[in-house]
mmCIF file of C-alpha atoms in Angstrom:
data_model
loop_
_atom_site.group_PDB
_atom_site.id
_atom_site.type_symbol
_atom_site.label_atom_id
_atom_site.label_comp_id
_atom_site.label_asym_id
_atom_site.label_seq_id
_atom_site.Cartn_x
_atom_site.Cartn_y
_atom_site.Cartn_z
ATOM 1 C CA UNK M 117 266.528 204.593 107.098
ATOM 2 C CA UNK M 118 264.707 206.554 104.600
ATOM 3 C CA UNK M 119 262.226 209.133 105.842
ATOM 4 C CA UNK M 120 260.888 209.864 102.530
ATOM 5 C CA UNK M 121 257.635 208.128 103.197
ATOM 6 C CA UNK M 122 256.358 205.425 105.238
ATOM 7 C CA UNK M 123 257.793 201.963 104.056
ATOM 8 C CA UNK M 124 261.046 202.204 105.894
ATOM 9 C CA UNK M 125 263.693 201.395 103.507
ATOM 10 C CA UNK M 126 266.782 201.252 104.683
ATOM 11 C CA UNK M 127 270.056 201.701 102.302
ATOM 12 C CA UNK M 128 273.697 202.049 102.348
ATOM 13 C CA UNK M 129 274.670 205.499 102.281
ATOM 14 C CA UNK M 130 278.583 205.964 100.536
ATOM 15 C CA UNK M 131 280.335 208.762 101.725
ATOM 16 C CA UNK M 132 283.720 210.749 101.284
ATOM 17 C CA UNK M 133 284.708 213.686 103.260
ATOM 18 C CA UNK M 134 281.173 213.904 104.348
ATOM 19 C CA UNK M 135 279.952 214.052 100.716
ATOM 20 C CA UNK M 136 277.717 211.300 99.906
ATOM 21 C CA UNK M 137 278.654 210.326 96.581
ATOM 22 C CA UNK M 138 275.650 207.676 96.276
ATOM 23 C CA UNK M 139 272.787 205.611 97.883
ATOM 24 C CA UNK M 140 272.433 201.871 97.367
ATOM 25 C CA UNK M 141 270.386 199.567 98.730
ATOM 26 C CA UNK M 142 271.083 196.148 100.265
ATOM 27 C CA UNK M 143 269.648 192.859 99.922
ATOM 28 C CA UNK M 144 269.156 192.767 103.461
ATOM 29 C CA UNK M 145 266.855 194.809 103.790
ATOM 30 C CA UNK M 146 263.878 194.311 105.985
ATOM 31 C CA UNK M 147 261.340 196.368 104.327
ATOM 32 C CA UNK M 148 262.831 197.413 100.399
ATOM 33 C CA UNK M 149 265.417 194.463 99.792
ATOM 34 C CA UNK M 150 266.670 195.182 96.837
ATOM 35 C CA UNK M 151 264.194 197.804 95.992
ATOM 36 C CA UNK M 152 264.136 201.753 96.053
ATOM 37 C CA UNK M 153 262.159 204.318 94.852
ATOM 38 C CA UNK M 154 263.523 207.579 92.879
ATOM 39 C CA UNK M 155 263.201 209.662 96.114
ATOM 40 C CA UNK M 156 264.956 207.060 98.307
ATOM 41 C CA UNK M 157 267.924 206.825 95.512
ATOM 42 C CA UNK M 158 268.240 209.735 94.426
ATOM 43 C CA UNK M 159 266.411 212.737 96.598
ATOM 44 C CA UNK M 160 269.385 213.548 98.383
ATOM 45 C CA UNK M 161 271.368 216.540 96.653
ATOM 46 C CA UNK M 162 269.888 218.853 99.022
ATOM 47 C CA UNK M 163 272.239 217.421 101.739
ATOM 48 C CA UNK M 164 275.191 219.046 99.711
ATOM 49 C CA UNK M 165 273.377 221.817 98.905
ATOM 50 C CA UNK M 166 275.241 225.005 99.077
ATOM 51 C CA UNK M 167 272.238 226.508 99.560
ATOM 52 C CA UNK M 168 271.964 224.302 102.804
ATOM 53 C CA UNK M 169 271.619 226.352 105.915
ATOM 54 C CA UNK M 170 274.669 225.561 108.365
ATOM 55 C CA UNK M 171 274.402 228.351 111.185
ATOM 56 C CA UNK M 172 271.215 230.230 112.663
ATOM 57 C CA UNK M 173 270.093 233.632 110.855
ATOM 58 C CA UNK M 174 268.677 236.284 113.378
ATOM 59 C CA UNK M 175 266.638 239.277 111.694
ATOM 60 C CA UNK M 176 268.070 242.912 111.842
ATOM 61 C CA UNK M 177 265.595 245.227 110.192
ATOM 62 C CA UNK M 178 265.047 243.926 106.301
ATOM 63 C CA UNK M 179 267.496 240.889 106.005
ATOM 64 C CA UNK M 180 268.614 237.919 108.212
ATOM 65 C CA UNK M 181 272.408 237.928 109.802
ATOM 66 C CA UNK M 182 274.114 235.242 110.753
ATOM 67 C CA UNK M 183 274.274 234.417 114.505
ATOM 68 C CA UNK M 184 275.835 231.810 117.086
ATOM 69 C CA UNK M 185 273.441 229.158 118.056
ATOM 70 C CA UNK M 186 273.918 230.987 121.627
ATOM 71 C CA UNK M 187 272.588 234.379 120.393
ATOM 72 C CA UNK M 188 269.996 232.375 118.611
ATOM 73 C CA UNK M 189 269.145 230.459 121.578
ATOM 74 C CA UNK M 190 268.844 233.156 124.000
ATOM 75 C CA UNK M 191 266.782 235.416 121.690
ATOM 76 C CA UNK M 192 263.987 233.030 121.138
ATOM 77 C CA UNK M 193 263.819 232.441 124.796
ATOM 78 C CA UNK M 194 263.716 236.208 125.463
ATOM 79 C CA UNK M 195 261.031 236.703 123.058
ATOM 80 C CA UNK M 196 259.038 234.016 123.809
ATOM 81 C CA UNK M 197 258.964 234.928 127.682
ATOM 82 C CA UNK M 198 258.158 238.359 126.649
ATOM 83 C CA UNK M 199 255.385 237.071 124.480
ATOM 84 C CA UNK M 200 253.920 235.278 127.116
ATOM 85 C CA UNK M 201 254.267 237.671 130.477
ATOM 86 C CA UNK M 202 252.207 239.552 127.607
ATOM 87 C CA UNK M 203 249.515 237.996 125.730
ATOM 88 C CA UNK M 204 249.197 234.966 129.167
ATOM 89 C CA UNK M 205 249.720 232.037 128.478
ATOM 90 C CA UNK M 206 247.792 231.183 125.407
ATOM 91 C CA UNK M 207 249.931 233.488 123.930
ATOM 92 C CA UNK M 208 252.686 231.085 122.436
ATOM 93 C CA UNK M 209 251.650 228.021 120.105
ATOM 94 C CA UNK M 210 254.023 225.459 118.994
ATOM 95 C CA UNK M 211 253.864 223.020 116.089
ATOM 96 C CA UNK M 212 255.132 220.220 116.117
ATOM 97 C CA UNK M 213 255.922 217.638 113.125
ATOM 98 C CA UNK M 214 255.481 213.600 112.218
ATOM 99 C CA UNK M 215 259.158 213.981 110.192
ATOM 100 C CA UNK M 216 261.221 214.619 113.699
ATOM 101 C CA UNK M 217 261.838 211.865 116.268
ATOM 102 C CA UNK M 218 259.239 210.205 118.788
ATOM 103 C CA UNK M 219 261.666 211.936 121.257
ATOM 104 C CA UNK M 220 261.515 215.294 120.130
ATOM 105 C CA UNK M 221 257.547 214.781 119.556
ATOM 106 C CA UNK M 222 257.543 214.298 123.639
ATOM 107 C CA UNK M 223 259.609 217.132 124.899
ATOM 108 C CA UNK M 224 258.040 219.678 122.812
ATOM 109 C CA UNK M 225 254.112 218.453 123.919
ATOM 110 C CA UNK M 226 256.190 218.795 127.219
ATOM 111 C CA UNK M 227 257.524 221.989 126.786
ATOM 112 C CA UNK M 228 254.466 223.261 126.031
ATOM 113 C CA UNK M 229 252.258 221.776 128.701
ATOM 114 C CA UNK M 230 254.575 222.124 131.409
ATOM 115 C CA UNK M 231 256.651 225.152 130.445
ATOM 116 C CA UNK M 232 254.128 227.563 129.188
ATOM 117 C CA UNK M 233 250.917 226.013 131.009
ATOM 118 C CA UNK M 234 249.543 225.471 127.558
ATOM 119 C CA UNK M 235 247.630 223.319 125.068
ATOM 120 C CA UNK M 236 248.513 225.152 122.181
ATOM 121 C CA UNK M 237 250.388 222.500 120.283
ATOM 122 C CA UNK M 238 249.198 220.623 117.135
ATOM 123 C CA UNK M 239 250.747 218.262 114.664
ATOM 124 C CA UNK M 240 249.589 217.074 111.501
ATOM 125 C CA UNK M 241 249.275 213.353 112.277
ATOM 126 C CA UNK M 242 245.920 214.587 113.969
ATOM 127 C CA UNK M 243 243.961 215.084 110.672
ATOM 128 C CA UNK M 244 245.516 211.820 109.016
ATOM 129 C CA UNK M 245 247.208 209.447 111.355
ATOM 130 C CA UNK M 246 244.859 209.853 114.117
ATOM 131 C CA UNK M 247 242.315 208.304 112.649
ATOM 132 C CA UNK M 248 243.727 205.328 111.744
ATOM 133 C CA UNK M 249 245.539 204.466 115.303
ATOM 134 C CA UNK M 250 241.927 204.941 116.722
ATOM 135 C CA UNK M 251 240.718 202.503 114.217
ATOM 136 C CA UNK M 252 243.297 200.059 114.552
ATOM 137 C CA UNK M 253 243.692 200.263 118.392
ATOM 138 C CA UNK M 254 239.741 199.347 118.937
ATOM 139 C CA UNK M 255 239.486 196.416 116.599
ATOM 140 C CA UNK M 256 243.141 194.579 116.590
ATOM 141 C CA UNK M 257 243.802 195.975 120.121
ATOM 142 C CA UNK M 258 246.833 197.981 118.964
ATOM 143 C CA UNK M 259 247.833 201.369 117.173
ATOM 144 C CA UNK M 260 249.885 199.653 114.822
ATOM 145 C CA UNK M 261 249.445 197.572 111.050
ATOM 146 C CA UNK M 262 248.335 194.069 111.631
ATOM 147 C CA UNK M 263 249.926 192.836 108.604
ATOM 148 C CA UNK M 264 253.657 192.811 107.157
ATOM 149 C CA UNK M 265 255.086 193.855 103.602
ATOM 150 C CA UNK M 266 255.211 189.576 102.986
ATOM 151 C CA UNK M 267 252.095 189.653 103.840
ATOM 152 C CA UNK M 268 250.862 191.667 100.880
ATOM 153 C CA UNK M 269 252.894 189.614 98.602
ATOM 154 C CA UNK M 270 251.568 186.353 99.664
ATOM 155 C CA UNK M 271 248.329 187.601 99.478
ATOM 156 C CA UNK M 272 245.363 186.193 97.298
ATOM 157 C CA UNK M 273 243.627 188.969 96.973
ATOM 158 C CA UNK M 274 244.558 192.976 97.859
ATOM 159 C CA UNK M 275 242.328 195.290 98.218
ATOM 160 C CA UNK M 276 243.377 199.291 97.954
ATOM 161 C CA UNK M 277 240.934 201.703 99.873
ATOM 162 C CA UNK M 278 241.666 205.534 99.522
ATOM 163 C CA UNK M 279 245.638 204.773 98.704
ATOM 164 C CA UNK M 280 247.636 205.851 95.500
ATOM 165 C CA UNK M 281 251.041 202.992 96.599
ATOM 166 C CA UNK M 282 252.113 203.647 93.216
ATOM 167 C CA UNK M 283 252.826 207.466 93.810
ATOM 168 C CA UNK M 284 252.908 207.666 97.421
ATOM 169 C CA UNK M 285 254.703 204.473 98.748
ATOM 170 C CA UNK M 286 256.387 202.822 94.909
ATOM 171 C CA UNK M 287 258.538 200.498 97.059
ATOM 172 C CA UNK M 288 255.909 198.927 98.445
ATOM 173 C CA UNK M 289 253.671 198.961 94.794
ATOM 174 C CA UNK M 290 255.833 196.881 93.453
ATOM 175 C CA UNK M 291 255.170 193.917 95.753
ATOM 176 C CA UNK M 292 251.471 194.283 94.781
ATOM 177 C CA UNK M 293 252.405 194.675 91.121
ATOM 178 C CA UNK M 294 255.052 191.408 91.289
ATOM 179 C CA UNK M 295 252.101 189.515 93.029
ATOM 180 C CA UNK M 296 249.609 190.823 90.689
ATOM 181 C CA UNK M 297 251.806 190.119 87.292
ATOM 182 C CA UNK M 298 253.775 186.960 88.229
ATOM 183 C CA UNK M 299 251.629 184.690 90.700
ATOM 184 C CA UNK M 300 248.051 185.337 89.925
ATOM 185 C CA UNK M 301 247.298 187.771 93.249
ATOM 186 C CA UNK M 302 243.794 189.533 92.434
ATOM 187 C CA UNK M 303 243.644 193.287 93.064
ATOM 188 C CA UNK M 304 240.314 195.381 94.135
ATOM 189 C CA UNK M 305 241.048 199.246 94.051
ATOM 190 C CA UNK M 306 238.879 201.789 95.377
ATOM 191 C CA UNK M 307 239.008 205.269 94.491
ATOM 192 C CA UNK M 308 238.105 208.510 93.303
ATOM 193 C CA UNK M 309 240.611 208.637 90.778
ATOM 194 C CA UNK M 310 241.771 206.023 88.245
ATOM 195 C CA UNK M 311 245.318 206.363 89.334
ATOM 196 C CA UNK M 312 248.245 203.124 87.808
ATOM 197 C CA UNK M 313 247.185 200.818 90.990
ATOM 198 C CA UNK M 314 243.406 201.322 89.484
ATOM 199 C CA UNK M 315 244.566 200.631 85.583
ATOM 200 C CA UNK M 316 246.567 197.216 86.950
ATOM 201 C CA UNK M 317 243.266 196.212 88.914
ATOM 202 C CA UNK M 318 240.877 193.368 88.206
ATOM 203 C CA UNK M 319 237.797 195.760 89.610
ATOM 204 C CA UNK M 320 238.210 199.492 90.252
ATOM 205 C CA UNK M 321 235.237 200.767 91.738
ATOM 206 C CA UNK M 322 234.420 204.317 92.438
ATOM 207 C CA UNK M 323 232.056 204.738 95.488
ATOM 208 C CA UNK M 324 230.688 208.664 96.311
ATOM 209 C CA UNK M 325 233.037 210.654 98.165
ATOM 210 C CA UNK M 326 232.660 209.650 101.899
ATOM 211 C CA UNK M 327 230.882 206.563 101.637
ATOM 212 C CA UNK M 328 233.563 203.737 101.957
ATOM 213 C CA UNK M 329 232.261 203.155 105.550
ATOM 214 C CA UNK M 330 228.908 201.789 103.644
ATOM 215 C CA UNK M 331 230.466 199.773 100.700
ATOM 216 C CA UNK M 332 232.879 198.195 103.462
ATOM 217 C CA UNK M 333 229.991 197.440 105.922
ATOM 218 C CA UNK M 334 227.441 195.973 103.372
ATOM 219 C CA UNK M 335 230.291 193.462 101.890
ATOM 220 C CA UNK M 336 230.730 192.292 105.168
ATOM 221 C CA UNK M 337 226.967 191.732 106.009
ATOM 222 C CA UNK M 338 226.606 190.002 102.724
ATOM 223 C CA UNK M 339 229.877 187.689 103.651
ATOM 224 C CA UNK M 340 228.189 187.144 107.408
ATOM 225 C CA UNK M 341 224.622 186.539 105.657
ATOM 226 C CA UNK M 342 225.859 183.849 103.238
ATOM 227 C CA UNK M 343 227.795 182.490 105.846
ATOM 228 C CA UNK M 344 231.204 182.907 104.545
ATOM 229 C CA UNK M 345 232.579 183.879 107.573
ATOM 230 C CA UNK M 346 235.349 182.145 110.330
ATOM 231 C CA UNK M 347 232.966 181.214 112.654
ATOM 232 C CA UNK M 348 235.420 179.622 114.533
ATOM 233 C CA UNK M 349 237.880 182.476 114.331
ATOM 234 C CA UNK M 350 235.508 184.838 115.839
ATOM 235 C CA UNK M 351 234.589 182.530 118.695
ATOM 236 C CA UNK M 352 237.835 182.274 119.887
ATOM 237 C CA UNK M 353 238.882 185.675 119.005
ATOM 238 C CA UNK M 354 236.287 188.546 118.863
ATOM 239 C CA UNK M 355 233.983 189.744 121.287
ATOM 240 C CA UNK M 356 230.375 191.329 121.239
ATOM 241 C CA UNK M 357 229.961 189.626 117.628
ATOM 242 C CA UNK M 358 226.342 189.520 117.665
ATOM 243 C CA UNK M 359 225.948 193.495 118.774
ATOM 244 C CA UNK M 360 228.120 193.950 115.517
ATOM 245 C CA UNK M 361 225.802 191.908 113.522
ATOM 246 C CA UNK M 362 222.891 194.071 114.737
ATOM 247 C CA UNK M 363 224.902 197.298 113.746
ATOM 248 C CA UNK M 364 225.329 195.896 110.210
ATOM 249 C CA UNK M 365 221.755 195.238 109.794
ATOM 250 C CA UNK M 366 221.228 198.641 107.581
ATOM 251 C CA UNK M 367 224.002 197.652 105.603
ATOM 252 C CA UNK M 368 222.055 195.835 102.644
ATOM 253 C CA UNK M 369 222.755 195.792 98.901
ATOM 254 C CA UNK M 370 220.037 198.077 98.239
ATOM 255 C CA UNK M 371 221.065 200.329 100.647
ATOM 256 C CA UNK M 372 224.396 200.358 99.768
ATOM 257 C CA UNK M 373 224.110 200.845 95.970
ATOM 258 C CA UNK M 374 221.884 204.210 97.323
ATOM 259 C CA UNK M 375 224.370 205.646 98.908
ATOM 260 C CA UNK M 376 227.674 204.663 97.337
ATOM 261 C CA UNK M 377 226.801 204.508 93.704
ATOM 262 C CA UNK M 378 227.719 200.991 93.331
ATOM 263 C CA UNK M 379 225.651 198.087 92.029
ATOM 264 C CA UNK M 380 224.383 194.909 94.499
ATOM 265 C CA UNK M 381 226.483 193.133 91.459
ATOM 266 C CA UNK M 382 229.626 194.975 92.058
ATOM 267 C CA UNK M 383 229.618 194.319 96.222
ATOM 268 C CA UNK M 384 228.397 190.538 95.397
ATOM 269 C CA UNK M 385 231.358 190.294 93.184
ATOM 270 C CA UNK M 386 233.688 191.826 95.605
ATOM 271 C CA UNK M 387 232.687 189.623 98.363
ATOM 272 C CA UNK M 388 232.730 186.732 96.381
ATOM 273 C CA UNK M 389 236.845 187.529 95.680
ATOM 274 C CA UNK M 390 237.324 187.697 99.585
ATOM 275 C CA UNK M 391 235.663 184.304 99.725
ATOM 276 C CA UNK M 392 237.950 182.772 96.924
ATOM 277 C CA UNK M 393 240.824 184.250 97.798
ATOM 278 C CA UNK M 394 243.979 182.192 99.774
ATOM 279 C CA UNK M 395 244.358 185.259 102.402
ATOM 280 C CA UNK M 396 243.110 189.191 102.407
ATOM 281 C CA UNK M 397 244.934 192.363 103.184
ATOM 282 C CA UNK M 398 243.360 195.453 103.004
ATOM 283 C CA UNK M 399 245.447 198.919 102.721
ATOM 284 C CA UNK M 400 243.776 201.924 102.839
ATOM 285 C CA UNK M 401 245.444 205.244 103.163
ATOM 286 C CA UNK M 402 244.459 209.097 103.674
ATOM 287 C CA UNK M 403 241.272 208.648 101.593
ATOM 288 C CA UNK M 404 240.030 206.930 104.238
ATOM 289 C CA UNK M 405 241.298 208.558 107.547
ATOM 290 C CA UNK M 406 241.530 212.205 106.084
ATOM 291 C CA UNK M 407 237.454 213.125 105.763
ATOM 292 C CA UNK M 408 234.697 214.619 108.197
ATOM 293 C CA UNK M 409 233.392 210.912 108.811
ATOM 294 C CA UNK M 410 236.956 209.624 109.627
ATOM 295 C CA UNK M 411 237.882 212.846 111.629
ATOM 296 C CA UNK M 412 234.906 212.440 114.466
ATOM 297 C CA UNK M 413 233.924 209.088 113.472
ATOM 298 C CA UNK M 414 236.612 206.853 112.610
ATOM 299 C CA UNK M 415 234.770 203.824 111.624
ATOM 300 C CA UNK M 416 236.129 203.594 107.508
ATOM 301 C CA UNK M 417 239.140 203.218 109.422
ATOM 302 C CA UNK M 418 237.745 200.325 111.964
ATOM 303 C CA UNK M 419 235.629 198.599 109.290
ATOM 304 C CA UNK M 420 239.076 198.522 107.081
ATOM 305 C CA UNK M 421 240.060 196.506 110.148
ATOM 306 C CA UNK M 422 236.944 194.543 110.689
ATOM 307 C CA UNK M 423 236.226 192.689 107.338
ATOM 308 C CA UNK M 424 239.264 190.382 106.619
ATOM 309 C CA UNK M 425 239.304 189.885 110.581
ATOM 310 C CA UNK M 426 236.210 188.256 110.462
ATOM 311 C CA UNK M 427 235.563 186.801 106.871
ATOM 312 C CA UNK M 428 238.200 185.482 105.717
ATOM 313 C CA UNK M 429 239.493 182.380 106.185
ATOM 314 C CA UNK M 430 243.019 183.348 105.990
ATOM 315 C CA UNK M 431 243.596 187.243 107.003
ATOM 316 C CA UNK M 432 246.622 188.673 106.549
ATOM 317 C CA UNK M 433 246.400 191.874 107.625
ATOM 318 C CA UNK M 434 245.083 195.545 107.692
ATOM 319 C CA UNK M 435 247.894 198.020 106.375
ATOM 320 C CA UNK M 436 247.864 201.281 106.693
ATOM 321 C CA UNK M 437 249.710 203.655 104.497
ATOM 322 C CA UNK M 438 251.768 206.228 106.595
ATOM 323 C CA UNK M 439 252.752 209.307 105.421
ATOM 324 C CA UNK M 440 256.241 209.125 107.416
ATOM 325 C CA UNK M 441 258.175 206.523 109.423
ATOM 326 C CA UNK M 442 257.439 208.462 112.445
ATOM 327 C CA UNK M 443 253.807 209.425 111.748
ATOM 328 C CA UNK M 444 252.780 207.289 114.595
ATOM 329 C CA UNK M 445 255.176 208.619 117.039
ATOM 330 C CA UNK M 446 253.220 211.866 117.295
ATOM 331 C CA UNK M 447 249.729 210.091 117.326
ATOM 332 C CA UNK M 448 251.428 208.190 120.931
ATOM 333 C CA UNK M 449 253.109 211.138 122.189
ATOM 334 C CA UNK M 450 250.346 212.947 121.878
ATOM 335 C CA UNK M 451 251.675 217.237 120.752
ATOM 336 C CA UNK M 452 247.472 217.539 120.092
ATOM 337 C CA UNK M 453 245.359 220.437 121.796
ATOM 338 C CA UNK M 454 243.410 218.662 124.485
ATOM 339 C CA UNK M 455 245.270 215.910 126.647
ATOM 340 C CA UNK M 456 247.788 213.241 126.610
ATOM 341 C CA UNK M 457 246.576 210.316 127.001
ATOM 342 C CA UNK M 458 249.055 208.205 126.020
ATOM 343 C CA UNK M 459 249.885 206.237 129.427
ATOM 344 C CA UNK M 460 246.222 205.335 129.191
ATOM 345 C CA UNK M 461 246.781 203.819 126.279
ATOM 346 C CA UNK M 462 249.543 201.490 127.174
ATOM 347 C CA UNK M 463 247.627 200.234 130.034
ATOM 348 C CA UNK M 464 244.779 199.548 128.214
ATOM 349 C CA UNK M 465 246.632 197.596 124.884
ATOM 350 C CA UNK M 466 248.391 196.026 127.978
ATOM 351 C CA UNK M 467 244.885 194.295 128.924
ATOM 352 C CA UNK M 468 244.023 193.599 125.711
ATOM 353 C CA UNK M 469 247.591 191.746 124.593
ATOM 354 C CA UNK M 470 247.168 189.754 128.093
ATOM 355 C CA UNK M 471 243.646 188.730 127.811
ATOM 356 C CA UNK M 472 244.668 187.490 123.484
ATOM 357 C CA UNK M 473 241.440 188.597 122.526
ATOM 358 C CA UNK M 474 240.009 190.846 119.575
ATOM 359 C CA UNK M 475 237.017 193.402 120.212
ATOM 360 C CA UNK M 476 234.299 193.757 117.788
ATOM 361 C CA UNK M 477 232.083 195.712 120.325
ATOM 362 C CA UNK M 478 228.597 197.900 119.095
ATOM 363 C CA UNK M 479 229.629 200.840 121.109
ATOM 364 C CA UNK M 480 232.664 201.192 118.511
ATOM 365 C CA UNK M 481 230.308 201.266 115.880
ATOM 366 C CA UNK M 482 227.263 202.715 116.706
ATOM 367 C CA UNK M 483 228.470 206.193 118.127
ATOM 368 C CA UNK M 484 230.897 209.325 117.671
ATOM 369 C CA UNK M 485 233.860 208.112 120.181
ATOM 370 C CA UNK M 486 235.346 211.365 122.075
ATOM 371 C CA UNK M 487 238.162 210.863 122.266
ATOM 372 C CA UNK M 488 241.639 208.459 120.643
ATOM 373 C CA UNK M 489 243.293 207.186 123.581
ATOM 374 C CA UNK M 490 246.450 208.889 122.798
ATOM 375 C CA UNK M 491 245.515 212.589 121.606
ATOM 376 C CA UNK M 492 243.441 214.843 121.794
ATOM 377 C CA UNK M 493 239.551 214.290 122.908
ATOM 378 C CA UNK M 494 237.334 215.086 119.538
ATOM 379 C CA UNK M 495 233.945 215.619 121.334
ATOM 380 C CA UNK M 496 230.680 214.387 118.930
ATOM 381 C CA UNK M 497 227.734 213.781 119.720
ATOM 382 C CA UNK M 498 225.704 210.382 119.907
#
């Protein structure tokens, strides 16, 4: 599987004497088919690389030696035992990263926590990844993408929030750009930057930095207000509908157009597409989940979730666009500063996938929550 990004292709790798002489993908395929990307295909010289390094290198004075893994082993043990009879135990900080395993995500959190009595340990899915299992976990019930790659393709309409597919994820373009080309899908880009996704789109709209939370929230008022939403959908499905409804009560036109930029026109017209079109998914990326807002408040993540859950009348999912295959792992496992919390977490999606049922609820909305239930607390206030 290709770790390159995080669609998840998965290829044939050809190999002779432990050279690979080429990558090809098969039709098979769960996630890519048929399909790769220049990285996927190509990016992989470095694994022949002379330059590669095959053995631990252990400093002596200006230049690094060569070493067993057992002299390497034992010296950063020594040193890091040193470091720590010395400076206490805040003295050693580890980071961790979203491109190694969920398994090594755990044992280094543990190592940390339970080996040197700290919480210095961090890992970069906090800032973008974070966000978006928080977001996802309060509104669908679960940290994970409530839609699949057929999904996008069968979509009516796709909307891109904060995501650049054609740079960042190309695989996974090209089922918007087939759609878009070949069987009349609509696409809605927003974004700072005109990027290729924006220059295929039917409307690219540019809201102020930071303010996707309000464009979001005022299309969905307006869809609620006409009444253009599943009413039937949300009885069955969604709780505390009518508290949300209150929270969205700020969220006019008028309003919206102040703080965004963008004209009642533009959000009319965009809600009006959601209402035409045979099925919605939404993907959204680190535009949305890597700001201040998203970082304390994560609700341009939750909305994201929110408006095809409730307004359309076929949803097909909220998709986020992950920077890794594993960049999830380390948002369960939890190497963040202040807590793991992930066995919390799997108790509570364990209510929510029992009881079937979809929360919607005014406290998610209408305050700073402290804390994702599988990292690290991010205290706010009200």
């Amino acid at each position: 599987m290709c770790t390159f990004c995080g669609v998840g292709c998965t290829f044939e790798v050809w190999t002779k004497d432990r050279k690979i002489l080429k990558v090809q993908p098969v039709s098979e395929a769960p996630a890519n088919a048929i399909s790769t990307c220049v990285k996927g295909k190509f990016g992989w010289d470095f694994v022949n690389s002379e330059e590669r390094l095959t053995t631990p290198l252990i400093r002596r004075g200006d230049e690094f030696v060569e070493a067993t893994w057992e002299d390497a082993l034992d010296l950063v043990a020594k040193r890091l035992g040193e470091i720590r009879r010395e400076h206490g135990k805040d003295g050693v900080g580890i980071i961790s990263s979203s491109k190694i395993t969920n398994e090594d995500n755990y044992v280094i959190q543990k190592l940390t926590r339970q080996v040197f009595e700290s919480n210095n340990v961090d890992n970069c899915s906090r800032y973008c990844q974070t966000p978006a299992t928080d977001g996802l976990f309060r509104t669908v019930g679960m940290g994970g993408d409530a839609g699949t790659i057929k999904d996008i393709a069968s979509a009516g309409l796709v909307i891109i929030v904060g995501a650049n597919p054609a740079e960042s994820h190309p695989v996974l373009a090209t089922r918007v750009k087939r759609a878009h080309k070949l069987h009349g899908q609509k696409l809605i880009v927003a974004d700072l930057r005109k990027n290729e996704m924006a220059e295929r789109a039917d409307l690219f709209i540019r809201p102020k930095q930071g303010t996707d939370q309000v464009w979001l929230m005022a299309v969905t008022k307006y869809l609620i207000d006409q009444g253009w939403h599943n009413q039937r959908f949300i009885d069955d499905n969604v709780h505390y509908f009518e508290d949300f409804k209150d929270v969205l009560e700020k969220y006019t036109l008028q309003y919206a157009e102040q703080e965004t930029g963008l004209s009642p026109e533009t959000l009319i017209g965009i809600a009006e597409a959601i209402r035409d079109a045979d099925g919605t998914c939404i993907l959204w990326g680190m535009g949305v989940t890597r700001t201040p807002a998203a970082r304390t408040r994560p609700l341009p993540s939750r909305t994201c979730c929110w408006q095809p859950a409730i307004t359309a009348v076929r949803a097909l999912g909220r998709i986020r666009s992950a920077g890794t295959i594993t960049c999830r792992g380390p948002a369960t496992w939890a190497p963040f500063p202040l807590g793991f919390r992930a066995i919390s977490m799997f108790r509570t999606m364990r209510r929510v996938r029992n009881s079937n049922r979809l929360t919607a609820s005014k406290s998610a909305t209408s305050r700073a929550l402290t804390t994702c239930q599988c990292c690290a607390p991010l205290t706010t206030a009200s």
